[in-house]
mmCIF file of C-alpha atoms and ligand atoms in Angstrom:
data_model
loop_
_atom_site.group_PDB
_atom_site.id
_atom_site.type_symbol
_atom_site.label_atom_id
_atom_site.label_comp_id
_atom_site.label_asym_id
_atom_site.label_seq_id
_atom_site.Cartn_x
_atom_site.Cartn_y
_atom_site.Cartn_z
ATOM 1 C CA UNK A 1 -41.089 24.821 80.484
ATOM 2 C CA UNK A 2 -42.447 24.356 83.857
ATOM 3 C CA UNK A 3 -40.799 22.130 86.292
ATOM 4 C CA UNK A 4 -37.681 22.324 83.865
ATOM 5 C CA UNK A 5 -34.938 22.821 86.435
ATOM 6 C CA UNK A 6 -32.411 24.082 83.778
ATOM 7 C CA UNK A 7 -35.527 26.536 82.281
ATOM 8 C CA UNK A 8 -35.298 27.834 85.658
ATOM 9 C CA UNK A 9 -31.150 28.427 85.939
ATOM 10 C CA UNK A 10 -31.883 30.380 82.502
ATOM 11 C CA UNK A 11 -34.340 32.484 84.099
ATOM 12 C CA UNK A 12 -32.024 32.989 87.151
ATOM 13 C CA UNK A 13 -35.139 31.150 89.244
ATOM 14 C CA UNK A 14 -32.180 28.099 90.715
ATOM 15 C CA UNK A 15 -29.011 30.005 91.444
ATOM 16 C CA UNK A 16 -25.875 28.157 89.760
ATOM 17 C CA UNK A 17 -22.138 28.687 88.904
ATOM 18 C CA UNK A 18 -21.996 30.570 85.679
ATOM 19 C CA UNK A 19 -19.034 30.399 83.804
ATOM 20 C CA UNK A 20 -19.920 31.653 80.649
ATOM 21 C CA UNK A 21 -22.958 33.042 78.589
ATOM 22 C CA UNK A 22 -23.628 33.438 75.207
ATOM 23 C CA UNK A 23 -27.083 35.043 73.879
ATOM 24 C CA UNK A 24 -28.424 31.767 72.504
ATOM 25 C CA UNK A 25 -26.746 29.248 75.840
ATOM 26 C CA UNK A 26 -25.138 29.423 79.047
ATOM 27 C CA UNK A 27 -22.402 27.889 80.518
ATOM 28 C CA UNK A 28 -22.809 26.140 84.072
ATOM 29 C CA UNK A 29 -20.361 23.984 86.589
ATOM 30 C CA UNK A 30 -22.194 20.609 87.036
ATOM 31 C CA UNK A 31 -23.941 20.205 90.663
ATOM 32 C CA UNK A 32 -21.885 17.190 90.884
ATOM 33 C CA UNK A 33 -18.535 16.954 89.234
ATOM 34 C CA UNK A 34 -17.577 14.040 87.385
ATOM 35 C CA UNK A 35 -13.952 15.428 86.355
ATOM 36 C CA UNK A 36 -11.868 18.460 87.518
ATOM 37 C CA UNK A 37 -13.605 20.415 84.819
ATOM 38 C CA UNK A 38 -17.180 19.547 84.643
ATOM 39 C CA UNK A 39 -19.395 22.271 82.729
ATOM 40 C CA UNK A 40 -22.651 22.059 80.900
ATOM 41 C CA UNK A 41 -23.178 24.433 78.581
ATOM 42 C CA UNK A 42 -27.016 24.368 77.801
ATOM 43 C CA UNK A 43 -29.439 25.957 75.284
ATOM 44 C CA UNK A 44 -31.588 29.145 76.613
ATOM 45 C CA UNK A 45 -34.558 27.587 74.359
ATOM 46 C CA UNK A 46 -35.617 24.536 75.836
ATOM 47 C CA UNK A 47 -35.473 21.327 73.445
ATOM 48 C CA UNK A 48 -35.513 17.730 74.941
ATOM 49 C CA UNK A 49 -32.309 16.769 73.426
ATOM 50 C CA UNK A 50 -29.537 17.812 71.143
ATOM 51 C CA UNK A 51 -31.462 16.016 67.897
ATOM 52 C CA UNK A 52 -34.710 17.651 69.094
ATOM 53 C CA UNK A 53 -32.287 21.238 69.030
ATOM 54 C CA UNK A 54 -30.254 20.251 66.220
ATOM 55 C CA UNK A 55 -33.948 19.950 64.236
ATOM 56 C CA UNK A 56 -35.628 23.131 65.655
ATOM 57 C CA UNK A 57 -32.723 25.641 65.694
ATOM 58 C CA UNK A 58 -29.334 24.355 64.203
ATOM 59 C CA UNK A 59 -27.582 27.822 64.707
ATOM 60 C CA UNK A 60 -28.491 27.377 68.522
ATOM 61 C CA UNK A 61 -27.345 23.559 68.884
ATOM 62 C CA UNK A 62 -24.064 24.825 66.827
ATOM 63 C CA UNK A 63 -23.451 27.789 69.680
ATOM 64 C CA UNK A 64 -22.993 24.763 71.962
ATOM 65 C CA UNK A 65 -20.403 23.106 70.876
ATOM 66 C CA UNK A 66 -18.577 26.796 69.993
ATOM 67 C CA UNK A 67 -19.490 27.376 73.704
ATOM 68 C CA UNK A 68 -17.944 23.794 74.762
ATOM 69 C CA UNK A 69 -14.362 25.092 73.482
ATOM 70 C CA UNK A 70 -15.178 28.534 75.104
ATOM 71 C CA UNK A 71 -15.144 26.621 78.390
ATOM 72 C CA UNK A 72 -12.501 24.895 77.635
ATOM 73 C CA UNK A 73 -9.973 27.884 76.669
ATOM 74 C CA UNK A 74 -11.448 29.627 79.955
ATOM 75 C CA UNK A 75 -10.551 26.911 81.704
ATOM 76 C CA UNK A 76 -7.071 26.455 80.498
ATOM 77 C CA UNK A 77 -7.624 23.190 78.808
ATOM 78 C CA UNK A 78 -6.814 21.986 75.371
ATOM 79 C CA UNK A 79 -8.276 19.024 74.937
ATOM 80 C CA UNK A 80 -12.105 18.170 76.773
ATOM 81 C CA UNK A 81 -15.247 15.507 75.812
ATOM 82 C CA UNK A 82 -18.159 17.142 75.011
ATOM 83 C CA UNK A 83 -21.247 14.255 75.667
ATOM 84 C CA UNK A 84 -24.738 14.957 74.967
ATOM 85 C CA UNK A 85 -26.469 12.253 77.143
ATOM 86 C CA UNK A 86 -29.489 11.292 74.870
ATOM 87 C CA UNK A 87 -32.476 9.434 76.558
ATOM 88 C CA UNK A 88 -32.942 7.859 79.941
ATOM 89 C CA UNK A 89 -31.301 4.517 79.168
ATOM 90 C CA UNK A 90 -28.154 6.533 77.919
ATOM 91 C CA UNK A 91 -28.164 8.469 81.661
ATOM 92 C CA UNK A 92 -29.909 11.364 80.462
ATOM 93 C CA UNK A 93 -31.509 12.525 83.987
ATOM 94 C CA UNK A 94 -32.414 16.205 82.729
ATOM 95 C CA UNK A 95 -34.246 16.395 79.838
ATOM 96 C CA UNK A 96 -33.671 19.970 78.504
ATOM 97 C CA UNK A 97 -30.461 19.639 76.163
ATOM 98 C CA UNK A 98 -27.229 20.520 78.067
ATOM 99 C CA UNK A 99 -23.695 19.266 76.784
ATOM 100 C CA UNK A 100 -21.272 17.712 79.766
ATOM 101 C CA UNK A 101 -17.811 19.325 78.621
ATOM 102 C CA UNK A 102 -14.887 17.212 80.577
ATOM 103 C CA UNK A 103 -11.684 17.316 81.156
ATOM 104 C CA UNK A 104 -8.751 16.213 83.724
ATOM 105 C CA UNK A 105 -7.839 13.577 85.246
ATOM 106 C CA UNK A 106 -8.819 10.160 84.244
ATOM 107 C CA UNK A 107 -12.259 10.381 82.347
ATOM 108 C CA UNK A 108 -14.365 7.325 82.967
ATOM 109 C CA UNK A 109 -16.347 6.414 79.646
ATOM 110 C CA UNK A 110 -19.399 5.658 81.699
ATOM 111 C CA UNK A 111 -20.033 2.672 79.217
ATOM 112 C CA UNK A 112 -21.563 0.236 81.153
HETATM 113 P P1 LIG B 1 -27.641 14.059 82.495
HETATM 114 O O1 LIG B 1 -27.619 12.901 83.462
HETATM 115 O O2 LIG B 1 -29.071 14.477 82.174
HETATM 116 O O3 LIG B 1 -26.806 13.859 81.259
HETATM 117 O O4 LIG B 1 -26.931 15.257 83.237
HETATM 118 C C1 LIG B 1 -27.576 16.054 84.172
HETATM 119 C C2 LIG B 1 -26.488 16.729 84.972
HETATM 120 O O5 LIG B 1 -27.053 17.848 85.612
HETATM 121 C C3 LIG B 1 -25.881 15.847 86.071
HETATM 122 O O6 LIG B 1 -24.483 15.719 85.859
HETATM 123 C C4 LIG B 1 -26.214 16.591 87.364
HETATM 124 O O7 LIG B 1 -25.162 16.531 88.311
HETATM 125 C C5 LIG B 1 -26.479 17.999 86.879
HETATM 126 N N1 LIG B 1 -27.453 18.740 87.663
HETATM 127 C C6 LIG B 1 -28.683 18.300 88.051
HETATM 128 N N2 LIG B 1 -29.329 19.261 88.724
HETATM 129 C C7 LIG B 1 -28.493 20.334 88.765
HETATM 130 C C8 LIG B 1 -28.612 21.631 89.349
HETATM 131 O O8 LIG B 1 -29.618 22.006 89.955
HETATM 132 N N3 LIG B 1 -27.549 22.459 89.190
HETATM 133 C C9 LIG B 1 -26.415 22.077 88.516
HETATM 134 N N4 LIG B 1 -25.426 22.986 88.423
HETATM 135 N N5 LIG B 1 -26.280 20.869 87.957
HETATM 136 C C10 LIG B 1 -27.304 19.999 88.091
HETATM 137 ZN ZN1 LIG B 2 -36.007 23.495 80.074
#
């Protein structure tokens, strides 16, 4: 997708901290951490959201959330939040389908 910023991580276009890859998603340290561990793990394909991915490729919004523990193990955590931010009035600012997985420290729900 042009103009997709995270179409252009996956094609290595926008450098960014890769933490882990898959051959379906990759695995990415947020821009602007929210929580000592803040990765999005996001599809290769580009899909608006994770129903829109879910829909189109099932076995590709499933890699996610295997990734999501992935990051988590890497990262020496057990337990993490995995939120798919779904539409602009639920803070989705990005709309190419990326999971926030969180963990540490005190998590703020973000429901305001
Ligand atoms: P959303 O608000 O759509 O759920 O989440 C988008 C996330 O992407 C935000 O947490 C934001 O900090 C992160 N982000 C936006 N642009 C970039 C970027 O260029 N690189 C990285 N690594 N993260 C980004
Ligand atoms: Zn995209």
């Amino acid at each position: 997708m042009p103009d997709c910023i995270f179409c252009k991580i996956v094609a290595g276009e926008i450098p960014a901290e890769i933490v882990a890859e898959t051959p379906m998603s990759i695995a990415f340290k947020d821009i602007s951490p929210k929580a000592p561990l803040h990765v999005l793990v996001v599809s290769k394909e580009h899909h608006e959201n994770i129903a829109a991915i879910g829909s189109a490729n099932p076995a590709a919004a499933a890699d996610l959330a295997v990734l999501s523990r992935q990051v988590a193990d890497d990262a020496g955590v057990t337990d993490y939040r995995l939120i798919f931010n779904s539409g602009p009035d639920a803070g989705q600012t990005v709309f190419h389908v990326h999971g926030h997985v969180l963990a540490g420290g005190a998590i703020a729900l973000g429901f305001e």
